[in-house]
Amino acid sequence: MTAHPPAHPAPPAPAHPALRTADPELAALIGAEERLQADTLRLIPSENYVSAAVLEATGTVLQNKYSEGYPGRRYYEGQQNIDLVETLAVERARALFGVEHANVQPYSGSPANLAAYLAFAAPGDTVLGMSLPMGGHLTHGWGVSATGTWFRGVQYGVRGPVTSEGGGRIDFDEVRDLARKERPKIIFCGGTAVPRTIDFAAFGEIAREVGAVLVADIAHIAGLVAGGAHPSPVPHADVIATTTHKTLRGPRGAMLMSRATHAKAIDKAVFPGLQGGPHNHTTAAIAVALREAAAPSFRDYAHAVVANAKALAEALLARGFDLVSGGTDNHLVLIDLTSKEVPGKVAAKALDRAGIVVNHNTVPFDPRKPFDPSGIRIGTPSLTSRGLGTEQMPRVAEWINRGVSAAAKGDEEALAAIRTEVAELMAAYPAPGLATAG
Ligand SMILES: Cc1ncc(COP(=O)(O)O)c(C=O)c1O
């Protein structure tokens, strides 16, 4: 007897059945977040949508296991499977980025950077990094971070005027002068609000001249590097630090990669220097993400992220927005709202009410305070994961334009109208990994 499909297929089973029963309150919050991520246009450049496979790997029994040490050298028994999982992640990282050594255990980007300090500097030593208000990360020696209190952080910036073509870019004369004068143990390059290509070769030359270890922090651009849409730091940097959850589209985690000569120092710094047991479920999800990033379709994704960001920048410039460095080479656009007479935070909160999620951000040489800066930071990794293309970027720019004008006037009706239009478009582009998608 042949089985026939039912005339009316059953609707998909509700997500998280065990959680709904055990903790309905929390399940409801997760459901609400899924809905929010489905309905809104998420433009925060450090965020993304991971695949269902990456999500599944993070929610596995691997999280039940303690594994201090490294494959074949653990302090706990029962590592038959975990060793293979971690080795798979390490081998995939080495193959994807073309590095001799990879450590996939850092809990996140900040501890990964701290491990680099532990490996190559001593408390009180000088380190050179890009300053936070210029686009660098807290962990590159900024004062409020442990890296700026336990180490002597010397900071470089960008050239002005920041919104001009040619301005808003790293001032290599300053980097070279500071490096020669201060003789840092470590030089950090890379950042969190850098819209232009990082010249790893120029940093490598300066680091070699002064005998510093060059750490390329590619947290933001790792997916672009893996997909061939940004030059690789591998020939120039001693150490490469990255988060795994931004453009690389993996779980929240991090990796440290290096030449074989630094392998021992890095491994020792991560464990036992800084951490205990690795998060094996995260390691597994990193392995999945690295496999996905090695597929030809990921190269298309990385190039589409950049094409979308460039198209969005053009469409914003056409609407009179000032952009730091006059545009973008990567996934990120930094908007200076000074000429629009709307502070960054006011604009970001209004856009949020319009279903467009961004973050307020300082712009280099910002006359305003960091809690209430002049800019907003946007990016295209998430919308590209949903399949939006360059043809939609003028519409996105127009929503931002209308949202910023509405923020200036306090026009809540206009923001609500944008929210409806955004949700309509988003419904046509289901997000990977979301149970509510489609
Ligand atoms: C360049 C850079 N490095 C490091 C980090 C720190 O990563 P995490 O937030 O995972 O600690 C970030 C996070 O935004 C970053 O942008």
CSV table of C-alpha atoms and ligand atoms in Angstrom, one decimal:
chain,number,residue,atom,x,y,z
A,1,MET,CA,0.0,0.0,0.0
A,2,THR,CA,1.4,3.4,-0.9
A,3,ALA,CA,1.2,6.2,1.6
A,4,HIS,CA,-0.4,9.4,0.3
A,5,PRO,CA,0.6,12.8,1.7
A,6,PRO,CA,-2.2,14.4,3.8
A,7,ALA,CA,-4.4,16.9,1.9
A,8,HIS,CA,-3.6,19.6,4.4
A,9,PRO,CA,0.0,19.2,5.7
A,10,ALA,CA,0.3,19.8,9.4
A,11,PRO,CA,1.8,23.2,10.3
A,12,PRO,CA,5.4,23.1,11.5
A,13,ALA,CA,5.8,22.1,15.1
A,14,PRO,CA,6.3,25.1,17.5
A,15,ALA,CA,10.0,25.8,18.2
A,16,HIS,CA,11.6,24.9,21.5
A,17,PRO,CA,8.9,22.4,22.8
A,18,ALA,CA,10.9,21.4,25.9
A,19,LEU,CA,11.6,25.0,26.9
A,20,ARG,CA,8.0,26.0,26.3
A,21,THR,CA,6.9,23.4,28.9
A,22,ALA,CA,9.8,23.9,31.4
A,23,ASP,CA,10.0,27.7,31.3
A,24,PRO,CA,7.2,29.3,29.3
A,25,GLU,CA,8.2,32.8,30.5
A,26,LEU,CA,11.7,32.4,29.0
A,27,ALA,CA,10.4,30.6,25.9
A,28,ALA,CA,8.1,33.6,25.3
A,29,LEU,CA,11.0,36.0,25.5
A,30,ILE,CA,13.0,33.9,23.0
A,31,GLY,CA,10.0,33.8,20.7
A,32,ALA,CA,9.6,37.6,20.9
A,33,GLU,CA,13.3,38.0,20.0
A,34,GLU,CA,12.9,35.7,17.0
A,35,ARG,CA,10.0,37.8,15.8
A,36,LEU,CA,12.0,41.0,16.3
A,37,GLN,CA,14.9,39.6,14.4
A,38,ALA,CA,12.5,38.5,11.6
A,39,ASP,CA,10.6,41.7,11.3
A,40,THR,CA,13.3,44.3,11.6
A,41,LEU,CA,16.1,45.6,9.3
A,42,ARG,CA,19.2,44.8,11.3
A,43,LEU,CA,22.0,47.1,10.3
A,44,ILE,CA,24.4,46.7,13.3
A,45,PRO,CA,27.7,45.8,11.4
A,46,SER,CA,28.9,43.3,14.1
A,47,GLU,CA,25.7,41.2,14.0
A,48,ASN,CA,24.5,38.6,11.6
A,49,TYR,CA,22.1,35.6,11.3
A,50,VAL,CA,23.8,32.2,11.8
A,51,SER,CA,22.5,29.2,9.9
A,52,ALA,CA,20.1,26.6,11.5
A,53,ALA,CA,23.1,24.2,11.5
A,54,VAL,CA,25.3,26.6,13.6
A,55,LEU,CA,22.4,27.1,16.0
A,56,GLU,CA,21.8,23.4,16.3
A,57,ALA,CA,25.5,22.7,17.1
A,58,THR,CA,25.4,25.3,19.9
A,59,GLY,CA,22.5,23.6,21.5
A,60,THR,CA,24.0,20.1,21.9
A,61,VAL,CA,25.2,17.8,24.7
A,62,LEU,CA,28.8,18.9,23.9
A,63,GLN,CA,28.1,21.6,26.4
A,64,ASN,CA,28.0,19.0,29.2
A,65,LYS,CA,31.7,18.2,28.9
A,66,TYR,CA,34.8,19.6,30.6
A,67,SER,CA,37.9,19.5,28.4
A,68,GLU,CA,40.7,21.6,30.0
A,69,GLY,CA,43.8,21.3,27.8
A,70,TYR,CA,44.1,20.6,24.1
A,71,PRO,CA,43.3,17.6,21.9
A,72,GLY,CA,45.5,14.6,23.1
A,73,ARG,CA,46.6,16.6,26.1
A,74,ARG,CA,43.6,17.0,28.4
A,75,TYR,CA,43.2,17.1,32.2
A,76,TYR,CA,39.9,15.2,32.0
A,77,GLU,CA,39.0,11.8,30.6
A,78,GLY,CA,36.2,11.0,28.1
A,79,GLN,CA,37.5,13.2,25.3
A,80,GLN,CA,37.1,10.6,22.5
A,81,ASN,CA,34.6,12.8,20.6
A,82,ILE,CA,35.6,16.2,21.9
A,83,ASP,CA,39.2,15.9,20.7
A,84,LEU,CA,37.9,15.1,17.2
A,85,VAL,CA,35.5,18.1,17.3
A,86,GLU,CA,38.2,20.5,18.3
A,87,THR,CA,40.7,19.1,15.8
A,88,LEU,CA,38.1,19.5,13.1
A,89,ALA,CA,37.6,23.2,14.0
A,90,VAL,CA,41.3,23.8,14.1
A,91,GLU,CA,42.0,22.1,10.8
A,92,ARG,CA,39.2,24.0,9.1
A,93,ALA,CA,40.4,27.3,10.5
A,94,ARG,CA,43.9,26.6,9.2
A,95,ALA,CA,42.7,25.6,5.8
A,96,LEU,CA,40.2,28.5,5.4
A,97,PHE,CA,42.6,31.3,6.5
A,98,GLY,CA,45.9,29.6,5.3
A,99,VAL,CA,47.6,29.8,8.7
A,100,GLU,CA,50.0,27.4,10.4
A,101,HIS,CA,48.3,27.5,13.8
A,102,ALA,CA,44.8,28.1,15.1
A,103,ASN,CA,43.5,28.1,18.7
A,104,VAL,CA,39.7,28.0,18.7
A,105,GLN,CA,39.2,28.1,22.5
A,106,PRO,CA,39.0,31.9,23.4
A,107,TYR,CA,35.5,32.5,24.9
A,108,SER,CA,35.1,35.7,22.9
A,109,GLY,CA,37.0,38.5,21.1
A,110,SER,CA,38.0,40.4,24.2
A,111,PRO,CA,39.6,37.4,26.0
A,112,ALA,CA,41.3,36.4,22.7
A,113,ASN,CA,43.0,39.9,22.6
A,114,LEU,CA,43.9,39.6,26.3
A,115,ALA,CA,45.6,36.3,25.6
A,116,ALA,CA,47.7,38.1,23.0
A,117,TYR,CA,48.9,40.5,25.7
A,118,LEU,CA,49.6,37.7,28.0
A,119,ALA,CA,51.6,35.9,25.4
A,120,PHE,CA,53.7,38.8,24.2
A,121,ALA,CA,53.9,41.5,26.8
A,122,ALA,CA,54.2,42.0,30.6
A,123,PRO,CA,52.2,44.4,32.7
A,124,GLY,CA,53.4,48.0,32.2
A,125,ASP,CA,54.7,47.3,28.7
A,126,THR,CA,53.8,49.7,25.9
A,127,VAL,CA,51.2,48.6,23.3
A,128,LEU,CA,50.1,50.6,20.3
A,129,GLY,CA,46.6,50.5,19.0
A,130,MET,CA,43.9,52.6,17.3
A,131,SER,CA,42.0,54.7,19.8
A,132,LEU,CA,38.4,53.9,20.5
A,133,PRO,CA,36.9,57.2,19.3
A,134,MET,CA,38.9,56.8,16.1
A,135,GLY,CA,37.4,53.4,15.4
A,136,GLY,CA,39.6,51.0,17.4
A,137,HIS,CA,38.4,48.5,20.0
A,138,LEU,CA,38.4,48.9,23.8
A,139,THR,CA,40.9,46.0,24.0
A,140,HIS,CA,43.5,47.8,21.9
A,141,GLY,CA,44.8,49.7,24.9
A,142,TRP,CA,42.0,52.1,25.6
A,143,GLY,CA,42.0,53.6,29.2
A,144,VAL,CA,38.8,52.1,30.7
A,145,SER,CA,39.8,48.6,29.5
A,146,ALA,CA,42.1,46.3,31.5
A,147,THR,CA,44.4,46.5,28.5
A,148,GLY,CA,44.8,50.2,29.0
A,149,THR,CA,45.2,50.1,32.8
A,150,TRP,CA,47.6,47.1,33.1
A,151,PHE,CA,49.5,48.0,30.0
A,152,ARG,CA,50.7,51.4,28.7
A,153,GLY,CA,48.3,52.1,25.8
A,154,VAL,CA,49.6,54.5,23.1
A,155,GLN,CA,47.0,55.3,20.5
A,156,TYR,CA,46.9,56.3,16.9
A,157,GLY,CA,44.0,57.7,14.9
A,158,VAL,CA,42.9,58.9,11.5
A,159,ARG,CA,43.5,61.9,9.3
A,160,GLY,CA,41.0,64.8,9.1
A,161,PRO,CA,38.8,66.1,7.7
A,162,VAL,CA,37.0,62.9,8.5
A,163,THR,CA,34.1,63.0,6.0
A,164,SER,CA,36.3,64.0,3.0
A,165,GLU,CA,37.5,61.5,0.4
A,166,GLY,CA,41.1,60.7,1.7
A,167,GLY,CA,40.2,61.8,5.3
A,168,GLY,CA,39.0,59.5,8.0
A,169,ARG,CA,41.8,57.0,7.1
A,170,ILE,CA,44.6,55.7,9.3
A,171,ASP,CA,47.5,58.2,9.5
A,172,PHE,CA,50.5,55.9,8.8
A,173,ASP,CA,52.9,58.8,9.4
A,174,GLU,CA,51.5,59.0,13.0
A,175,VAL,CA,51.6,55.2,13.4
A,176,ARG,CA,55.3,55.0,12.3
A,177,ASP,CA,56.4,58.0,14.4
A,178,LEU,CA,54.7,56.6,17.5
A,179,ALA,CA,56.1,53.2,16.9
A,180,ARG,CA,59.7,54.6,16.5
A,181,LYS,CA,59.3,56.8,19.6
A,182,GLU,CA,57.4,54.4,21.9
A,183,ARG,CA,58.9,51.0,20.9
A,184,PRO,CA,55.7,49.1,21.7
A,185,LYS,CA,55.8,45.3,22.4
A,186,ILE,CA,52.6,44.8,20.5
A,187,ILE,CA,51.0,46.8,17.7
A,188,PHE,CA,47.2,46.2,17.1
A,189,CYS,CA,45.6,46.9,13.8
A,190,GLY,CA,41.9,46.5,12.9
A,191,GLY,CA,39.0,48.0,14.6
A,192,THR,CA,35.3,48.2,15.3
A,193,ALA,CA,34.3,51.3,13.3
A,194,VAL,CA,36.8,51.3,10.4
A,195,PRO,CA,35.0,51.6,7.0
A,196,ARG,CA,38.2,51.2,4.9
A,197,THR,CA,40.6,48.4,3.9
A,198,ILE,CA,43.3,47.8,6.5
A,199,ASP,CA,46.7,48.0,5.0
A,200,PHE,CA,48.3,45.0,6.8
A,201,ALA,CA,51.5,45.3,4.7
A,202,ALA,CA,52.1,48.9,6.0
A,203,PHE,CA,51.5,47.8,9.6
A,204,GLY,CA,53.8,44.7,9.1
A,205,GLU,CA,56.6,46.9,7.9
A,206,ILE,CA,56.3,49.2,10.8
A,207,ALA,CA,56.1,46.4,13.3
A,208,ARG,CA,59.2,44.7,11.9
A,209,GLU,CA,61.2,47.9,12.0
A,210,VAL,CA,60.6,48.4,15.7
A,211,GLY,CA,60.6,44.7,16.7
A,212,ALA,CA,56.9,44.7,17.8
A,213,VAL,CA,54.5,41.8,17.5
A,214,LEU,CA,51.8,42.7,15.0
A,215,VAL,CA,48.3,41.5,16.0
A,216,ALA,CA,45.7,41.9,13.3
A,217,ASP,CA,42.3,42.0,14.9
A,218,ILE,CA,40.0,41.0,12.1
A,219,ALA,CA,36.9,40.5,14.3
A,220,HIS,CA,34.7,42.6,12.0
A,221,ILE,CA,36.1,41.5,8.6
A,222,ALA,CA,36.9,37.8,9.2
A,223,GLY,CA,34.1,36.7,6.8
A,224,LEU,CA,35.3,39.2,4.2
A,225,VAL,CA,38.9,37.9,4.5
A,226,ALA,CA,37.7,34.2,4.3
A,227,GLY,CA,35.6,35.0,1.3
A,228,GLY,CA,38.3,37.0,-0.6
A,229,ALA,CA,36.5,40.3,-0.2
A,230,HIS,CA,39.3,41.9,1.9
A,231,PRO,CA,43.1,41.3,1.7
A,232,SER,CA,44.4,38.8,4.1
A,233,PRO,CA,46.7,39.7,7.0
A,234,VAL,CA,48.4,36.3,6.9
A,235,PRO,CA,51.6,37.3,5.1
A,236,HIS,CA,52.1,40.4,7.3
A,237,ALA,CA,50.8,39.7,10.9
A,238,ASP,CA,52.4,37.6,13.6
A,239,VAL,CA,49.0,36.9,15.2
A,240,ILE,CA,45.5,37.1,13.9
A,241,ALA,CA,42.7,37.6,16.4
A,242,THR,CA,39.1,37.3,15.4
A,243,THR,CA,35.6,36.8,16.8
A,244,THR,CA,33.6,34.1,15.0
A,245,HIS,CA,30.2,35.8,15.2
A,246,LYS,CA,30.3,38.8,13.0
A,247,THR,CA,30.9,38.6,9.2
A,248,LEU,CA,32.2,35.0,9.7
A,249,ARG,CA,28.6,34.1,10.6
A,250,GLY,CA,29.4,31.6,13.4
A,251,PRO,CA,28.6,31.3,17.1
A,252,ARG,CA,29.7,33.8,19.7
A,253,GLY,CA,33.3,32.9,20.1
A,254,ALA,CA,36.8,33.7,18.9
A,255,MET,CA,40.0,32.3,17.5
A,256,LEU,CA,43.7,33.2,17.6
A,257,MET,CA,45.8,32.2,14.5
A,258,SER,CA,49.5,32.5,14.0
A,259,ARG,CA,52.7,31.2,12.5
A,260,ALA,CA,53.9,27.9,14.0
A,261,THR,CA,56.6,29.8,15.9
A,262,HIS,CA,54.0,31.5,18.1
A,263,ALA,CA,51.8,28.5,18.6
A,264,LYS,CA,53.2,27.5,22.0
A,265,ALA,CA,53.0,31.1,23.5
A,266,ILE,CA,49.4,31.5,22.3
A,267,ASP,CA,48.1,28.2,23.5
A,268,LYS,CA,49.7,28.7,26.9
A,269,ALA,CA,48.2,32.1,27.2
A,270,VAL,CA,44.7,30.9,26.4
A,271,PHE,CA,44.9,27.8,28.7
A,272,PRO,CA,46.1,27.8,31.4
A,273,GLY,CA,47.0,31.5,31.3
A,274,LEU,CA,43.5,33.0,31.0
A,275,GLN,CA,40.8,30.4,30.7
A,276,GLY,CA,39.7,27.0,32.1
A,277,GLY,CA,37.6,24.5,30.1
A,278,PRO,CA,36.7,25.4,26.5
A,279,HIS,CA,33.1,25.7,25.5
A,280,ASN,CA,32.8,22.6,23.4
A,281,HIS,CA,29.4,23.3,22.0
A,282,THR,CA,30.8,26.6,20.7
A,283,THR,CA,33.8,24.9,19.3
A,284,ALA,CA,31.5,22.6,17.3
A,285,ALA,CA,29.5,25.5,16.0
A,286,ILE,CA,32.7,27.2,15.0
A,287,ALA,CA,33.6,24.1,13.0
A,288,VAL,CA,30.2,24.2,11.3
A,289,ALA,CA,30.6,27.9,10.4
A,290,LEU,CA,34.1,27.4,9.1
A,291,ARG,CA,32.8,24.6,6.8
A,292,GLU,CA,30.1,26.9,5.6
A,293,ALA,CA,32.6,29.7,5.0
A,294,ALA,CA,34.7,27.4,2.9
A,295,ALA,CA,31.8,26.8,0.4
A,296,PRO,CA,31.9,28.8,-2.9
A,297,SER,CA,28.5,30.4,-1.9
A,298,PHE,CA,30.3,32.1,1.0
A,299,ARG,CA,32.6,33.9,-1.4
A,300,ASP,CA,29.5,35.2,-3.1
A,301,TYR,CA,28.1,36.3,0.3
A,302,ALA,CA,31.3,38.1,1.3
A,303,HIS,CA,31.4,40.0,-2.0
A,304,ALA,CA,27.7,40.8,-1.8
A,305,VAL,CA,28.1,42.3,1.7
A,306,VAL,CA,30.7,44.7,0.3
A,307,ALA,CA,28.7,45.5,-2.9
A,308,ASN,CA,25.6,46.2,-0.7
A,309,ALA,CA,27.6,48.5,1.7
A,310,LYS,CA,29.0,50.4,-1.3
A,311,ALA,CA,25.6,50.8,-2.8
A,312,LEU,CA,24.1,51.9,0.5
A,313,ALA,CA,26.9,54.4,1.0
A,314,GLU,CA,26.3,55.9,-2.5
A,315,ALA,CA,22.6,56.1,-1.8
A,316,LEU,CA,23.2,57.9,1.5
A,317,LEU,CA,25.7,60.3,-0.1
A,318,ALA,CA,23.1,61.1,-2.7
A,319,ARG,CA,20.7,62.1,0.1
A,320,GLY,CA,23.2,64.5,1.6
A,321,PHE,CA,24.6,62.3,4.4
A,322,ASP,CA,28.2,62.8,5.5
A,323,LEU,CA,30.2,59.5,5.7
A,324,VAL,CA,33.4,59.1,7.6
A,325,SER,CA,36.1,58.6,4.9
A,326,GLY,CA,33.5,59.5,2.3
A,327,GLY,CA,32.3,55.9,1.8
A,328,THR,CA,33.3,52.3,2.4
A,329,ASP,CA,35.5,49.5,1.2
A,330,ASN,CA,34.0,46.9,3.5
A,331,HIS,CA,30.7,46.0,5.3
A,332,LEU,CA,30.5,49.1,7.4
A,333,VAL,CA,29.3,52.7,7.0
A,334,LEU,CA,29.9,55.4,9.6
A,335,ILE,CA,27.5,58.3,9.3
A,336,ASP,CA,28.3,61.7,10.8
A,337,LEU,CA,24.9,63.3,11.5
A,338,THR,CA,26.2,66.7,12.5
A,339,SER,CA,25.0,68.4,9.3
A,340,LYS,CA,21.5,66.8,9.8
A,341,GLU,CA,21.3,68.4,13.2
A,342,VAL,CA,20.2,65.2,14.9
A,343,PRO,CA,22.5,63.6,17.6
A,344,GLY,CA,23.4,60.0,16.9
A,345,LYS,CA,21.5,58.6,19.9
A,346,VAL,CA,18.3,60.4,19.0
A,347,ALA,CA,18.6,59.1,15.5
A,348,ALA,CA,19.4,55.5,16.6
A,349,LYS,CA,16.4,55.4,19.0
A,350,ALA,CA,14.0,56.8,16.3
A,351,LEU,CA,15.3,54.3,13.7
A,352,ASP,CA,14.7,51.5,16.2
A,353,ARG,CA,11.1,52.6,16.5
A,354,ALA,CA,11.0,52.5,12.7
A,355,GLY,CA,12.2,48.9,12.7
A,356,ILE,CA,15.7,49.7,11.6
A,357,VAL,CA,18.3,48.6,14.2
A,358,VAL,CA,21.6,50.6,14.3
A,359,ASN,CA,23.9,51.8,17.0
A,360,HIS,CA,25.0,55.3,17.9
A,361,ASN,CA,28.7,55.8,17.5
A,362,THR,CA,31.4,58.4,17.9
A,363,VAL,CA,32.9,59.8,14.8
A,364,PRO,CA,36.7,60.6,14.8
A,365,PHE,CA,37.4,64.0,16.4
A,366,ASP,CA,33.8,63.9,17.7
A,367,PRO,CA,33.0,67.1,19.7
A,368,ARG,CA,30.2,65.3,21.5
A,369,LYS,CA,30.5,62.8,24.4
A,370,PRO,CA,30.7,59.0,23.8
A,371,PHE,CA,27.3,58.4,25.4
A,372,ASP,CA,25.7,61.0,23.1
A,373,PRO,CA,27.9,61.1,20.0
A,374,SER,CA,27.4,62.6,16.5
A,375,GLY,CA,27.2,59.4,14.5
A,376,ILE,CA,25.5,56.2,13.8
A,377,ARG,CA,27.2,53.0,12.6
A,378,ILE,CA,25.5,50.7,10.1
A,379,GLY,CA,26.5,47.6,8.1
A,380,THR,CA,25.3,45.0,5.6
A,381,PRO,CA,26.2,41.5,6.9
A,382,SER,CA,22.7,40.7,8.2
A,383,LEU,CA,20.6,42.1,5.4
A,384,THR,CA,22.9,40.3,2.9
A,385,SER,CA,22.4,37.0,4.8
A,386,ARG,CA,18.7,37.5,4.1
A,387,GLY,CA,19.3,37.9,0.4
A,388,LEU,CA,18.8,41.6,-0.1
A,389,GLY,CA,20.8,43.0,-3.0
A,390,THR,CA,22.2,46.3,-4.3
A,391,GLU,CA,18.8,47.1,-5.9
A,392,GLN,CA,17.2,47.4,-2.5
A,393,MET,CA,19.9,49.7,-1.0
A,394,PRO,CA,18.4,53.0,-2.3
A,395,ARG,CA,15.2,52.0,-0.5
A,396,VAL,CA,17.1,51.3,2.7
A,397,ALA,CA,18.9,54.7,2.4
A,398,GLU,CA,15.6,56.4,1.9
A,399,TRP,CA,14.1,54.8,5.0
A,400,ILE,CA,17.2,56.0,7.0
A,401,ASN,CA,16.7,59.5,5.4
A,402,ARG,CA,13.0,59.6,6.3
A,403,GLY,CA,13.7,58.2,9.8
A,404,VAL,CA,16.4,60.8,10.6
A,405,SER,CA,14.1,63.6,9.4
A,406,ALA,CA,11.3,62.2,11.5
A,407,ALA,CA,13.7,62.0,14.5
A,408,ALA,CA,14.5,65.7,14.0
A,409,LYS,CA,10.8,66.6,14.0
A,410,GLY,CA,9.6,64.1,16.5
A,411,ASP,CA,7.2,62.6,13.9
A,412,GLU,CA,6.2,59.3,15.4
A,413,GLU,CA,3.6,58.6,12.7
A,414,ALA,CA,6.3,58.8,10.0
A,415,LEU,CA,8.4,56.3,12.0
A,416,ALA,CA,5.4,53.9,12.4
A,417,ALA,CA,4.8,54.1,8.6
A,418,ILE,CA,8.5,53.1,7.9
A,419,ARG,CA,8.2,50.2,10.4
A,420,THR,CA,5.2,48.8,8.4
A,421,GLU,CA,7.1,49.1,5.1
A,422,VAL,CA,10.3,47.5,6.6
A,423,ALA,CA,8.3,44.5,8.0
A,424,GLU,CA,6.7,44.0,4.6
A,425,LEU,CA,10.0,43.8,2.8
A,426,MET,CA,11.6,41.6,5.5
A,427,ALA,CA,8.7,39.1,5.3
A,428,ALA,CA,9.8,38.5,1.7
A,429,TYR,CA,13.4,37.7,2.7
A,430,PRO,CA,13.3,35.0,5.4
A,431,ALA,CA,16.3,35.0,7.7
A,432,PRO,CA,18.5,31.9,8.1
A,433,GLY,CA,18.0,30.1,11.4
A,434,LEU,CA,14.8,31.7,12.5
A,435,ALA,CA,11.8,29.5,13.4
A,436,THR,CA,9.5,32.4,12.6
A,437,ALA,CA,11.1,33.1,9.2
A,438,GLY,CA,8.9,32.9,6.1
B,1,LIG,C1,37.7,44.6,16.5
B,1,LIG,C2,37.0,44.0,17.7
B,1,LIG,N1,37.8,43.2,18.5
B,1,LIG,C3,37.3,42.6,19.5
B,1,LIG,C4,36.0,42.7,19.8
B,1,LIG,C5,35.5,42.0,21.1
B,1,LIG,O1,34.7,41.0,20.9
B,1,LIG,P1,33.7,40.4,22.1
B,1,LIG,O2,32.6,41.4,22.1
B,1,LIG,O3,33.3,39.1,21.6
B,1,LIG,O4,34.5,40.4,23.3
B,1,LIG,C6,35.1,43.4,19.0
B,1,LIG,C7,33.7,43.4,19.4
B,1,LIG,O5,33.0,44.3,19.0
B,1,LIG,C8,35.7,44.1,17.9
B,1,LIG,O6,34.9,44.8,17.1
